[in-house]
CSV table of C-alpha atoms and ligand atoms in Angstrom, one decimal:
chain,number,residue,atom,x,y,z
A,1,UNK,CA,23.8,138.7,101.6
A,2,UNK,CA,20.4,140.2,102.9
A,3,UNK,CA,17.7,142.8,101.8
A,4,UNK,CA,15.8,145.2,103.4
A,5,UNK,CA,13.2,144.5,99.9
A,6,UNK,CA,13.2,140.4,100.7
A,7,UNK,CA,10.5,138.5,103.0
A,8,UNK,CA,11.3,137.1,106.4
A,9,UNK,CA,13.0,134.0,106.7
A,10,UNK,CA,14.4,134.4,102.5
A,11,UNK,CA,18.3,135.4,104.0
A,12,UNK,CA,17.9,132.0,106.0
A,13,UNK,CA,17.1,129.8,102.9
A,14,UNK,CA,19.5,127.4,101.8
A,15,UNK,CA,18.7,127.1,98.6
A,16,UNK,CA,19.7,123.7,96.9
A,17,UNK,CA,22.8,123.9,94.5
A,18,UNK,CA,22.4,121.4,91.4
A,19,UNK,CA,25.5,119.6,89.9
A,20,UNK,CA,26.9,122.3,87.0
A,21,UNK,CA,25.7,122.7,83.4
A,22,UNK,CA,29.3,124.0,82.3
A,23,UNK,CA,29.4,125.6,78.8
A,24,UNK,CA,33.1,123.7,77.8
A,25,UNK,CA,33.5,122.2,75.0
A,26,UNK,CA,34.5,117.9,74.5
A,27,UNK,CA,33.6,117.4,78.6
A,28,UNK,CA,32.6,114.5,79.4
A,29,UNK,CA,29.6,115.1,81.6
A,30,UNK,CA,28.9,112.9,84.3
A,31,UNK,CA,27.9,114.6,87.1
A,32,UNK,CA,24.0,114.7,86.9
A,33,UNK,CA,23.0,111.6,86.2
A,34,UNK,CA,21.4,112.7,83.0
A,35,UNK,CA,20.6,109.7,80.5
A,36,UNK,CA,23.5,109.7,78.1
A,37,UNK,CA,21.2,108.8,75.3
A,38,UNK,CA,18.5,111.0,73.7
A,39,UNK,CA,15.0,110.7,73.8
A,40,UNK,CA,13.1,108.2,71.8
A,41,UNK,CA,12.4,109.5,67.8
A,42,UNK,CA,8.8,109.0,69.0
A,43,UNK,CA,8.9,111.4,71.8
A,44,UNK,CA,11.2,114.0,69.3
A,45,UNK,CA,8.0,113.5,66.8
A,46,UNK,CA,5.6,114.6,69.2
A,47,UNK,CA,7.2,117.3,70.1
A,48,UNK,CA,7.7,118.8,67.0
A,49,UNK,CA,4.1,118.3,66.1
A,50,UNK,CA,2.6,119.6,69.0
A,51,UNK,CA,4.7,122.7,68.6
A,52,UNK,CA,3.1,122.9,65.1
A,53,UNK,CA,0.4,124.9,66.2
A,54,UNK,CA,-2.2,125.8,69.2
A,55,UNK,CA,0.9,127.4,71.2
A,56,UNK,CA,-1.6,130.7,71.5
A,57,UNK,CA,-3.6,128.7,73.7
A,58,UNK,CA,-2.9,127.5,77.2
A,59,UNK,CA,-2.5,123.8,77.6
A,60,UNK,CA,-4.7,121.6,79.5
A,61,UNK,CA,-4.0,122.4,83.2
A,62,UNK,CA,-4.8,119.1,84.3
A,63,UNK,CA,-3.2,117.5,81.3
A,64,UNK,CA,-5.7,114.9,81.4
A,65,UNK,CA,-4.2,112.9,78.5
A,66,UNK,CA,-0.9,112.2,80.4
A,67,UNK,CA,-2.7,111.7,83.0
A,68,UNK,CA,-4.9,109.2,81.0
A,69,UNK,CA,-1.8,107.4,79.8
A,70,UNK,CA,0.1,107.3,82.9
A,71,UNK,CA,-2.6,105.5,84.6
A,72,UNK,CA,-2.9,103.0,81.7
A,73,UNK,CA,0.7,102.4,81.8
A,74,UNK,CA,1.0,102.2,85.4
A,75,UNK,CA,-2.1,99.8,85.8
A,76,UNK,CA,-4.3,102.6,88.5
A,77,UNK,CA,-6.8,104.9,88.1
A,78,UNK,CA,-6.0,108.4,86.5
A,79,UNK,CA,-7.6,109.8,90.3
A,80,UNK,CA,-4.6,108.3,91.5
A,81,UNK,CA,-2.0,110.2,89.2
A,82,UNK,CA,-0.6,113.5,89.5
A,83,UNK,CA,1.6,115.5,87.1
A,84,UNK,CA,4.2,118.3,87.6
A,85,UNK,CA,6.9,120.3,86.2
A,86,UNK,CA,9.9,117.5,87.0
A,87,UNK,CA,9.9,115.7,90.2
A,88,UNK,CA,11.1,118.2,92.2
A,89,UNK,CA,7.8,120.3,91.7
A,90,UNK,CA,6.0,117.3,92.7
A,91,UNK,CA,7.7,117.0,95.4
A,92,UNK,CA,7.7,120.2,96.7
A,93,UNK,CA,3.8,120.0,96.3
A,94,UNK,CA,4.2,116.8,98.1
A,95,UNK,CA,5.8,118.8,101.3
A,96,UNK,CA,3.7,121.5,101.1
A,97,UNK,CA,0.4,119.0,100.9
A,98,UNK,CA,1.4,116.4,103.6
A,99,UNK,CA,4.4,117.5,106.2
A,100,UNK,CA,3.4,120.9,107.3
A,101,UNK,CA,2.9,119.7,111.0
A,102,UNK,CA,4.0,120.3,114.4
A,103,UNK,CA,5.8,117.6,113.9
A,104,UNK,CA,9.3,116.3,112.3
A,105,UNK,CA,9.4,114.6,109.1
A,106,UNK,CA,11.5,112.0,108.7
A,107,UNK,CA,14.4,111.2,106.5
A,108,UNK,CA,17.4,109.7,106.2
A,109,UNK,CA,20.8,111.3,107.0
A,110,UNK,CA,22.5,111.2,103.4
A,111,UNK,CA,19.9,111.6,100.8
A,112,UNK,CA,18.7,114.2,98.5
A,113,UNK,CA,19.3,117.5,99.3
A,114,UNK,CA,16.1,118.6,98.3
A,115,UNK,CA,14.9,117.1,101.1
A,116,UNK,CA,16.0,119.4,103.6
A,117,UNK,CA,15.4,122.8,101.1
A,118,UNK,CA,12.2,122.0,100.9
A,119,UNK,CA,11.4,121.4,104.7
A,120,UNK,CA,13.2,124.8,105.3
A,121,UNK,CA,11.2,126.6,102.5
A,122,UNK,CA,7.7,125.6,104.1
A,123,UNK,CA,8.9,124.9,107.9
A,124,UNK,CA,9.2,121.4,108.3
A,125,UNK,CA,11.6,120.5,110.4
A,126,UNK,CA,13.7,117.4,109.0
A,127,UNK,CA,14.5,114.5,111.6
A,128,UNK,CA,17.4,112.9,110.2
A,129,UNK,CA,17.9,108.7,110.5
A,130,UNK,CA,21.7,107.7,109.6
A,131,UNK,CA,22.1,104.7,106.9
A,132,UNK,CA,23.8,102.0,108.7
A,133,UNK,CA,27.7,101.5,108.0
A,134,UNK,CA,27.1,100.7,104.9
A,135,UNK,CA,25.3,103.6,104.1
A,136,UNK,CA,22.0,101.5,103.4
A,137,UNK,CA,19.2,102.4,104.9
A,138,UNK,CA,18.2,100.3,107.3
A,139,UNK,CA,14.5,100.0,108.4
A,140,UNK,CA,14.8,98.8,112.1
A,141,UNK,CA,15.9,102.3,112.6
A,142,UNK,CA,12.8,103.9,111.1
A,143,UNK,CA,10.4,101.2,113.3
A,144,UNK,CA,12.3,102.5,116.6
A,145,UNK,CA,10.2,106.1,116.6
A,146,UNK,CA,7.0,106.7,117.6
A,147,UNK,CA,4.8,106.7,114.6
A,148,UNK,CA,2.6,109.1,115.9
A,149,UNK,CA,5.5,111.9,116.1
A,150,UNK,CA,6.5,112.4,112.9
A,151,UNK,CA,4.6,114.5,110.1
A,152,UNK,CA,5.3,111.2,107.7
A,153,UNK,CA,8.5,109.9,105.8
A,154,UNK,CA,10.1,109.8,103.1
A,155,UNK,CA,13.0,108.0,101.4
A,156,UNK,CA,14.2,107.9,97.9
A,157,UNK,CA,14.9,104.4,96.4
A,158,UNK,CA,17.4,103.5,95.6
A,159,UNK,CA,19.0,106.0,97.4
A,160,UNK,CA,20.9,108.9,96.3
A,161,UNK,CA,24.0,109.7,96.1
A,162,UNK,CA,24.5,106.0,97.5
A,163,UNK,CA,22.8,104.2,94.4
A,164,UNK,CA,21.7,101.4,96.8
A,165,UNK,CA,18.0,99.7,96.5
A,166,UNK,CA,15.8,98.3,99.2
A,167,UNK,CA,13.3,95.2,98.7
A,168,UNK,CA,9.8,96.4,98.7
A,169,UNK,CA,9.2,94.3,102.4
A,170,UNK,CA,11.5,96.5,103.7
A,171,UNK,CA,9.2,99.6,102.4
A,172,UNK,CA,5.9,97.5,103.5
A,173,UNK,CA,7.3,97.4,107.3
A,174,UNK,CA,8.0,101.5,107.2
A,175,UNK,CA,4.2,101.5,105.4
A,176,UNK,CA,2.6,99.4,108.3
A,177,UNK,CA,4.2,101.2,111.1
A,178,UNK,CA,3.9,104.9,110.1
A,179,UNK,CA,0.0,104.0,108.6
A,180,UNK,CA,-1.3,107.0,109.8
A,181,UNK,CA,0.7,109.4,107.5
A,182,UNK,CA,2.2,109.6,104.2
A,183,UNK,CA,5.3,107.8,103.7
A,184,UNK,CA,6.9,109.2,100.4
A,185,UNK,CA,8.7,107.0,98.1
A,186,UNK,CA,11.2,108.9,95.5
A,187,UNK,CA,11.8,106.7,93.1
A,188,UNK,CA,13.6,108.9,90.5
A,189,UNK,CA,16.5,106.3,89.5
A,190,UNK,CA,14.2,103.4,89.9
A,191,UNK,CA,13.7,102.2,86.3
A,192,UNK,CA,17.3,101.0,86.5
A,193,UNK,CA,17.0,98.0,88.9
A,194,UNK,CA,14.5,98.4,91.7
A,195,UNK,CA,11.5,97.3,92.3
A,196,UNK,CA,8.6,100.2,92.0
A,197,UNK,CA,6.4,100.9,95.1
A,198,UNK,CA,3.8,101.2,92.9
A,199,UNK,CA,3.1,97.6,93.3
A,200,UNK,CA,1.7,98.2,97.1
A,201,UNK,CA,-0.5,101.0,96.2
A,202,UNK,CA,-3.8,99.4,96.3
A,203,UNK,CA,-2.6,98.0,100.3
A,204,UNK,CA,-1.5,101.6,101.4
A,205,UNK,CA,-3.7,104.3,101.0
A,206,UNK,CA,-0.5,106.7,103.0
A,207,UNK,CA,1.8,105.2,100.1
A,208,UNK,CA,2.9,108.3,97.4
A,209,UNK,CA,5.1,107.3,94.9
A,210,UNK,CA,7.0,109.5,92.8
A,211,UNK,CA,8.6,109.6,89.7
A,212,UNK,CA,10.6,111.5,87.1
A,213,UNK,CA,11.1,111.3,83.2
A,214,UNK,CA,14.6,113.1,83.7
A,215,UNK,CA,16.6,110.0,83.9
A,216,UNK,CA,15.5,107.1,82.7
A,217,UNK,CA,13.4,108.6,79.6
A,218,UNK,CA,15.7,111.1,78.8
A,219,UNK,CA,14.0,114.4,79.4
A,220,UNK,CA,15.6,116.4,81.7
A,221,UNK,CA,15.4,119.5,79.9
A,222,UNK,CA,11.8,119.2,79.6
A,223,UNK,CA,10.9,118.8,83.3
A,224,UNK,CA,8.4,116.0,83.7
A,225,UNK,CA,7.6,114.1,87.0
A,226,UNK,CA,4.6,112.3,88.6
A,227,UNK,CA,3.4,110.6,92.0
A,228,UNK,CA,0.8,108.0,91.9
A,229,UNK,CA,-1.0,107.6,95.0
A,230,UNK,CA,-4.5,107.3,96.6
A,231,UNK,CA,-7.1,109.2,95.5
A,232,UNK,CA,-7.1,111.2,98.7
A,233,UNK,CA,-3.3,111.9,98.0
A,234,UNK,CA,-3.5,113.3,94.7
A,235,UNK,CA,-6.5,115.3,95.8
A,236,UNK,CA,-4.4,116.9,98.2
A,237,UNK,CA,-1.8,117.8,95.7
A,238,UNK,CA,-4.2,119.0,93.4
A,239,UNK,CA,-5.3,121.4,95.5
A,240,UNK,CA,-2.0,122.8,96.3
A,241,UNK,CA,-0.9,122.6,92.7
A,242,UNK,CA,-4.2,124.5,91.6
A,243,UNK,CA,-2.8,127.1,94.3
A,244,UNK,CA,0.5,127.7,93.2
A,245,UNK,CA,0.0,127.0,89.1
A,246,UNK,CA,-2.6,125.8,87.0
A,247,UNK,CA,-0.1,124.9,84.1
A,248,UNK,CA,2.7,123.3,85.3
A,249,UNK,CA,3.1,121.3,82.2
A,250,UNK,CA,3.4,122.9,79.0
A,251,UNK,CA,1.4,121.8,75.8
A,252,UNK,CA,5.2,120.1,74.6
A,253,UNK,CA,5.5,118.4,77.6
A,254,UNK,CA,2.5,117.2,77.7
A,255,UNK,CA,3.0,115.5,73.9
A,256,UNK,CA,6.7,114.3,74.5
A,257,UNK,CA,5.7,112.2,78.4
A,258,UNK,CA,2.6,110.9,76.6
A,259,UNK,CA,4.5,109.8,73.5
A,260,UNK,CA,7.5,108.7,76.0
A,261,UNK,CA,5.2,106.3,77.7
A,262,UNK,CA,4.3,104.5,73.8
A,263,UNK,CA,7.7,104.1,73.4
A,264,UNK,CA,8.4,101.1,75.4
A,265,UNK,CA,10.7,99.4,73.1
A,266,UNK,CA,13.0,102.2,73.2
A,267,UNK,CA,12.9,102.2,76.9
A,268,UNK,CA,14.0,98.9,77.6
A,269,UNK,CA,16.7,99.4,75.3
A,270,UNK,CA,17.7,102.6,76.7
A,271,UNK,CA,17.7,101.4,80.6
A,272,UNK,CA,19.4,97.9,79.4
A,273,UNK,CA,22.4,99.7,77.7
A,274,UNK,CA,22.9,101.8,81.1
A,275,UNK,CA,22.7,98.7,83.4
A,276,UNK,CA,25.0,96.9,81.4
A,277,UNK,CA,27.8,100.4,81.0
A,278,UNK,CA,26.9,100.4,84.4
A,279,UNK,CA,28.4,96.8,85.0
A,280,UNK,CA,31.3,97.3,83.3
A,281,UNK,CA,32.1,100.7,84.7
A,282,UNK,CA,31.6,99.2,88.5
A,283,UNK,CA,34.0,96.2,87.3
A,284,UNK,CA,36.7,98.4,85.8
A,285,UNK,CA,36.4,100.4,88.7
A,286,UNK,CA,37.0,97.5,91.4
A,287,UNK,CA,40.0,96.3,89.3
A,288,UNK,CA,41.9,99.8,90.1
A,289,UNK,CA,40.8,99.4,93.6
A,290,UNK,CA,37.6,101.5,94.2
A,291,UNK,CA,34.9,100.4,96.7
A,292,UNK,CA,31.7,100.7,95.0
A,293,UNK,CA,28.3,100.5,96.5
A,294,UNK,CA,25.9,97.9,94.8
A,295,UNK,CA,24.2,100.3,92.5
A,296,UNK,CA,20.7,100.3,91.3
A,297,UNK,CA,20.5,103.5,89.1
A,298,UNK,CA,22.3,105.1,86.5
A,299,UNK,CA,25.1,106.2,88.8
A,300,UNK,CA,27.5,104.6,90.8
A,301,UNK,CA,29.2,105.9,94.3
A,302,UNK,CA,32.4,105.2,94.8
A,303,UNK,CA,35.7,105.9,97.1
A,304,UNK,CA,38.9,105.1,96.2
A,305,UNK,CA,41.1,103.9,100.0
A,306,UNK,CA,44.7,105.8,99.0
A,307,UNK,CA,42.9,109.0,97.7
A,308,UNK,CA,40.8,112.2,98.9
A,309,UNK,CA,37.4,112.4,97.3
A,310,UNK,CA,38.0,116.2,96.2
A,311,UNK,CA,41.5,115.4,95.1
A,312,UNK,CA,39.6,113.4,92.4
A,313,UNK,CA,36.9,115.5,91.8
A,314,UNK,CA,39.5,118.1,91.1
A,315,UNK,CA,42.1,115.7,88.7
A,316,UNK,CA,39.4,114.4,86.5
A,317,UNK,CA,38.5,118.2,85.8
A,318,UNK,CA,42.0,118.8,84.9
A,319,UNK,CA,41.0,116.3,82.3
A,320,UNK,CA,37.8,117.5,81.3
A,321,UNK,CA,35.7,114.8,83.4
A,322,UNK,CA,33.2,116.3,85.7
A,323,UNK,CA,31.8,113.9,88.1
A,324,UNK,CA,30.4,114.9,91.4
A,325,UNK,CA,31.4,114.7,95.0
A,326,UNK,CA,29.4,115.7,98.1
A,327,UNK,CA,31.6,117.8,100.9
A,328,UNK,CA,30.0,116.1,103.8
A,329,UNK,CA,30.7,113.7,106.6
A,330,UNK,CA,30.8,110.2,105.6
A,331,UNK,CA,30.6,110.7,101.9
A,332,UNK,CA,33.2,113.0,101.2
A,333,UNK,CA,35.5,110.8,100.2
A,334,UNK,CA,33.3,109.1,97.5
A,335,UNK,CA,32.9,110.1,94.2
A,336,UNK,CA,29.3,110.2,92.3
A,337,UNK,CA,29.6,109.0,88.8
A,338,UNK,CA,27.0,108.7,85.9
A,339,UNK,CA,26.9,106.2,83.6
A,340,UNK,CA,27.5,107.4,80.2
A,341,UNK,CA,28.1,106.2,77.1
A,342,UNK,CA,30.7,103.3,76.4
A,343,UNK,CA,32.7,106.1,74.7
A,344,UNK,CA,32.5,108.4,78.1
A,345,UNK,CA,32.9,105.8,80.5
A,346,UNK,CA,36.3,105.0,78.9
A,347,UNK,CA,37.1,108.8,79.2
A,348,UNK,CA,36.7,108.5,82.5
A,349,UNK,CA,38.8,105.2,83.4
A,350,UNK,CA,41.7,106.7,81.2
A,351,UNK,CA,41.6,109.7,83.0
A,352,UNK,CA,41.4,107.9,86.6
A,353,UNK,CA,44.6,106.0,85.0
A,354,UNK,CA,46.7,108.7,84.1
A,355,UNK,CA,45.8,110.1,88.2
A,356,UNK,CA,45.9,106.9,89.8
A,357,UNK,CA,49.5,106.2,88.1
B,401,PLP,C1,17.0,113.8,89.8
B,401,PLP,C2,16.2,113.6,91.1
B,401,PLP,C3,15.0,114.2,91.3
B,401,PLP,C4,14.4,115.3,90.4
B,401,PLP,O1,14.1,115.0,89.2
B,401,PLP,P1,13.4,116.0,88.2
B,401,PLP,O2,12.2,115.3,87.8
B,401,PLP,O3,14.4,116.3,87.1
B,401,PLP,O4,13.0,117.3,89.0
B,401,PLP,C5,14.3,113.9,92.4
B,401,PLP,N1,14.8,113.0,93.3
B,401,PLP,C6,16.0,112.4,93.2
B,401,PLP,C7,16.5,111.5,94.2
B,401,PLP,C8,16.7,112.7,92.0
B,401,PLP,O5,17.9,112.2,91.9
């Protein structure tokens, strides 16, 4: 499809494709990694008082109270947060802000598809480094290339679709060796078993962290992500955020992340009860013979050796199961599974049995 009407370079987009939002009743949805349990009362409070009134008037653009409370909660300075509509805006501003180079970025081969969107949106070509045969990333690889031709880096961890987590000395050796620009650290799944990158921020001034409240605070549908970074970072995604939309974040938004943040209690509990479905789904997965990465998020990847990943993909939506699988080389074979509720996680291993039989 092309238009006389559209822009150059639009027909060549490849626009990314997000896992469906099917309108069928009694699925059991796991196939976006959304938190299977609702937000926290708190945040629900919040919202329904900030919607009470003052909707007339546009929110704060900087939504400097979030921004307050996010640097309170994260132990930095509010001149090192920044705020956007989800993660993938902040990433995009990310992009836009620190890779536009004559020079590749780098990331890894199997990662988030975003990735590679965004670098075709705003012309960044994407230098791809393959995870290792175990589909980790592996550093040594990064610490081969000439630090001074590449537009930066980034990698998500853990990783996604793979689920699998890197110690943060591995992340200090990419920091160290690529010092002179930004090395981006997506940390959208991190709240559920990896160690945050925040923790090296004051050491790396090219360090940008980001993060989402999608997943681990339940608020996908209100789009709410962050990065955290030095001051000279989030001055440079101001800038491009002031240049694309001053209110990114709605005056609800706003209310729910900061009452999100209070909530602590909630949150533990929340991430706690997916870490340990997550255990028992990886287990009772093992037991009818899937390989399964070592996850640290709310998903977990796996492959099962007598069957095709799309022959699965396709049975469990026979039985109302969505998960999601990845048509590409290496992966295709595995299957992407969010952890759900107890409820839906035994859904999906009667399902499997009734295929696998
Ligand atoms: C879900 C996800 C995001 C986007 O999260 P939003 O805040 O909902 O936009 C970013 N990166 C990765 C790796 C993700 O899985």
């Amino acid at each position: 499809m092309d238009s006389v009407f559209w822009s150059d370079g639009i027909a060549q987009l490849h626009p990314y494709v997000p896992g469906e939002q099917p309108k069928i009743a009694n699925l059991v949805k796991l196939n976006t990694n959304e938190n299977p349990f609702g937000p926290s009362p708190k945040v629900m409070a919040a919202i329904a008082q900030a919607a009470q009134s003052g909707l007339q008037l546009y929110p704060d653009p900087q939504s400097s109270q979030l921004l307050d409370a996010l640097a309170q909660y994260h132990e930095v300075h509010e001149s090192q947060v920044f705020v956007g509509n989800g993660s993938d805006e902040v990433l995009a501003h990310a992009f836009r802000a620190f890779f536009v180079k004559q020079k590749p970025l780098l990331i890894p081969d199997i990662s988030y598809s975003f990735y590679t969107v965004y670098g075709a949106l705003f012309g960044i070509e994407c230098q791809k480094v393959a995870l290792d045969d175990g589909l980790r990333v592996n550093i040594d690889d990064y610490l081969a290339i000439d630090p001074s031709s590449v537009a930066g880096v980034v990698i998500a961890n853990p990783n996604a679709p793979t689920g699998v987590a890197l110690p943060l000395f591995e992340l200090e050796r990419v920091l160290q060796h690529f010092s002179q620009t930004v090395v981006l650290i997506d940390e959208a799944y991190v709240d559920f078993g990896a160690d945050s990158a925040r923790a090296l921020l004051n050491q790396y001034p090219n360090l940008l962290v980001v993060q989402t409240l999608s997943k681990s605070r339940s608020l996908a549908g209100l789009r709410i992500g962050f990065a955290l970074g030095s001051a000279t970072l989030i001055d440079g995604l101001v800038r491009v955020k002031d240049s694309f939309n001053s209110y990114p974040l709605d005056k609800v938004a706003q209310a729910a992340a900061i009452a999100a943040f209070e909530d602590e209690a909630y949150f533990q509990e929340c991430r706690a009860a997916v870490m340990a479905q997550r255990d028992v789904v990886t287990a009772a997965l093992q037991a009818r013979g899937f390989e399964v990465l070592p996850s640290a998020t709310n998903f977990v990847f796996a492959c099962h050796p007598q069957h095709q990943g799309k022959e699965l993909l396709a049975a469990l939506r026979e039985r109302a199961v969505l998960v999601r699988q990845f048509e590409k080389p290496r992966i295709a074979d595995f299957l992407r599974i969010t952890i759900g509720t107890a409820e839906q996680n035994q859904a999906l291993l009667t399902a499997l049995d009734g295929i696998l039989a």
